[in-house]
């Protein structure tokens, strides 16, 4: 089975499903694998039709079952010093190298290799395969995918998001909102700045306010289960101006907020918006056409599944994880499944410390551990979901 998983993984890696590209080639590949086992699937297209998520149900759709969630996109490789071709799928020393090997085509390959086994086993309960697009740029494909899932099947009792966690059960992570502010003022000679509207000044004032809000979140504190244990507010970029003797008429600022579970991101955003209005008014005192436009880059909710929930115990059984459930610093699509009412946890093969880096890899032993989880899942699918609690 590991040879089959490794081959599928190499095939997946060879499809350059970078978020900036269409993912339809990888969707077609997955559709073919599903169809070879007699499993039908349907696409959930992006608004422009260039991309699609894929949804398939194996087993009785009118009964509660399990969701296996993965994303099909990967991050770029430009500027990274790879020693192997990033989009070839290189097998060396019981490892598979390539972009997405760990994040998260490894899990996707394990699921696809197990489709025949899952089809044979899914007698009393179904397994739903939910593969999204554009997770790496803000979980853009998942909302429509989750909605399509919930409209077409009985409410699932468990969702497993197979991001790389070294097969540890992850119960929680922070939510995220990222925005871009585009500031338009009016240029002029630097000797007479009072006759101009300085866009960089306004952006710097907003950045300074964001730093103050960030310090307040540190003081507020949070939960020591997270690292760092508080909501973070971060200015990622600030660009503007062209020459020291010209008042800049244009500036762009990008910031993000990563919220602790239970922290109201809306309250923070409202305070940021107040600062934006203040700076817009100040610019317009000199230039009536001045403006500050806010654009959402990405947004997804956090995850906060109780460590004592039955779903947590169940996935710990499936993953053979005997340690207490943990948290991760990175975000996932798990919060969207949880928001839809599905008990959700994150658990998958590989280590995120290798993700997004040159020479990304995943070990055969890690793929084998995930394959063992599929073995245990297959056993569950042979019995009704109401009996699963006895197993956990």
Steps between C-alpha positions, in 0.01 A plus 500: 500500500784746577630461145155588368475802732847618398413472131180700541690758704763538228222544244337768716829683552563502124183705451602861574190598695644827632220722629563755224423232239183316412465176696284326240781266393527354849120483524490295179769266638303445823176447307668225297620319811155517656330389180735200470342371824148588390478806727317800357596853591387852430680826460427813700640765265655834587304810391716543189502130414883479492511282809285248681466311823403135480243316709436125508299277731586133544221305669147595610467879480187502719689379806748687721862440406852642480648779290859472376613851405803608298601790277641460150709817473862560601722804553754623240866395485656819359805619691553167676820295464365158404746215446235282334241595237210642705230372265626152415440282807842365585527183711821471699589325827140402578382857450299679233632847413308776327280804551195394696646166615424598858252786454282319418508267203635222722166470678315538171701212351424277801126567465497438124696176531245377754189575294443132404531394864272779622240413236498138611471598866245784486194287563343646812650850484644718221829677452493835322803620305523879491791646304521879473683762296685814619552399862850649492369845412228525761273192491309650208356178362391338824186704587314392184631145538379470858165647401463250214588216735245598763226541238552153354562257787389417852694711753839332552610403849869572437725693263872429475707772337819320400752783530846385613501458878737200528178304557434686824138593570458878481190641663549875455666778303456874460280674246637751251396816319733677257430834332664740258459876539560712190556866583460773239604856582644782289859557402692825528841652568653390828574866583124562519351185653209699643367537144505124438343190656768253613382143445802349677436712809145362518620141452767542770239638741283196439800268543583673829143448621517133403816463706317649797211260456749212481658605829155507660438142388827391659390665825159334474665157494332179399563128512841346568405209271579732208831643386486795536223486760316812381334655195760645264475806274771534242588751224642291219583766242498877452594657167479856375684797360755536222738786592595686816408840354150394397201463729374145431149476364474121521566239771399138560492332841421133566423364845362187661329406824527147642238462768495272799186281525228714653660833410267719294685602185214734414574715803863539397407575139254766613780678684724478194220640286466796738869579445455469124209746507705744705792488258272525198342813644844647566607440140178646364564826685762567229365280219122439477558204265737322741396155612600186690354179359495182707514162323468162667779264394400196702284399792427175676375409848706333767444152636418421861389140547474385859774259603240280671255478210412158364632608159839577654517157659388339176769655285761424766399136458522525121842667513626279783596818686521440875612853592264786595369690196703806411484830309687638199612848400393473135145531375290244313155451351393313814323801651266515201389139551459563872301816425263285293434285805736209428732391785837562339864430576827525310722195458725392217841367397813711465640796688398858419855605590593360156209664319550803274877437496753376247538122475166441671458128573294237675619160622365160408457436873275807527290388206475156661371654822228684308419181311450323833249772591309413181501134610336592829256735323395219267416287804279781635308540175372144530293597804246781557644827630300477823716203596830683445507649846555150638816470292646826627 
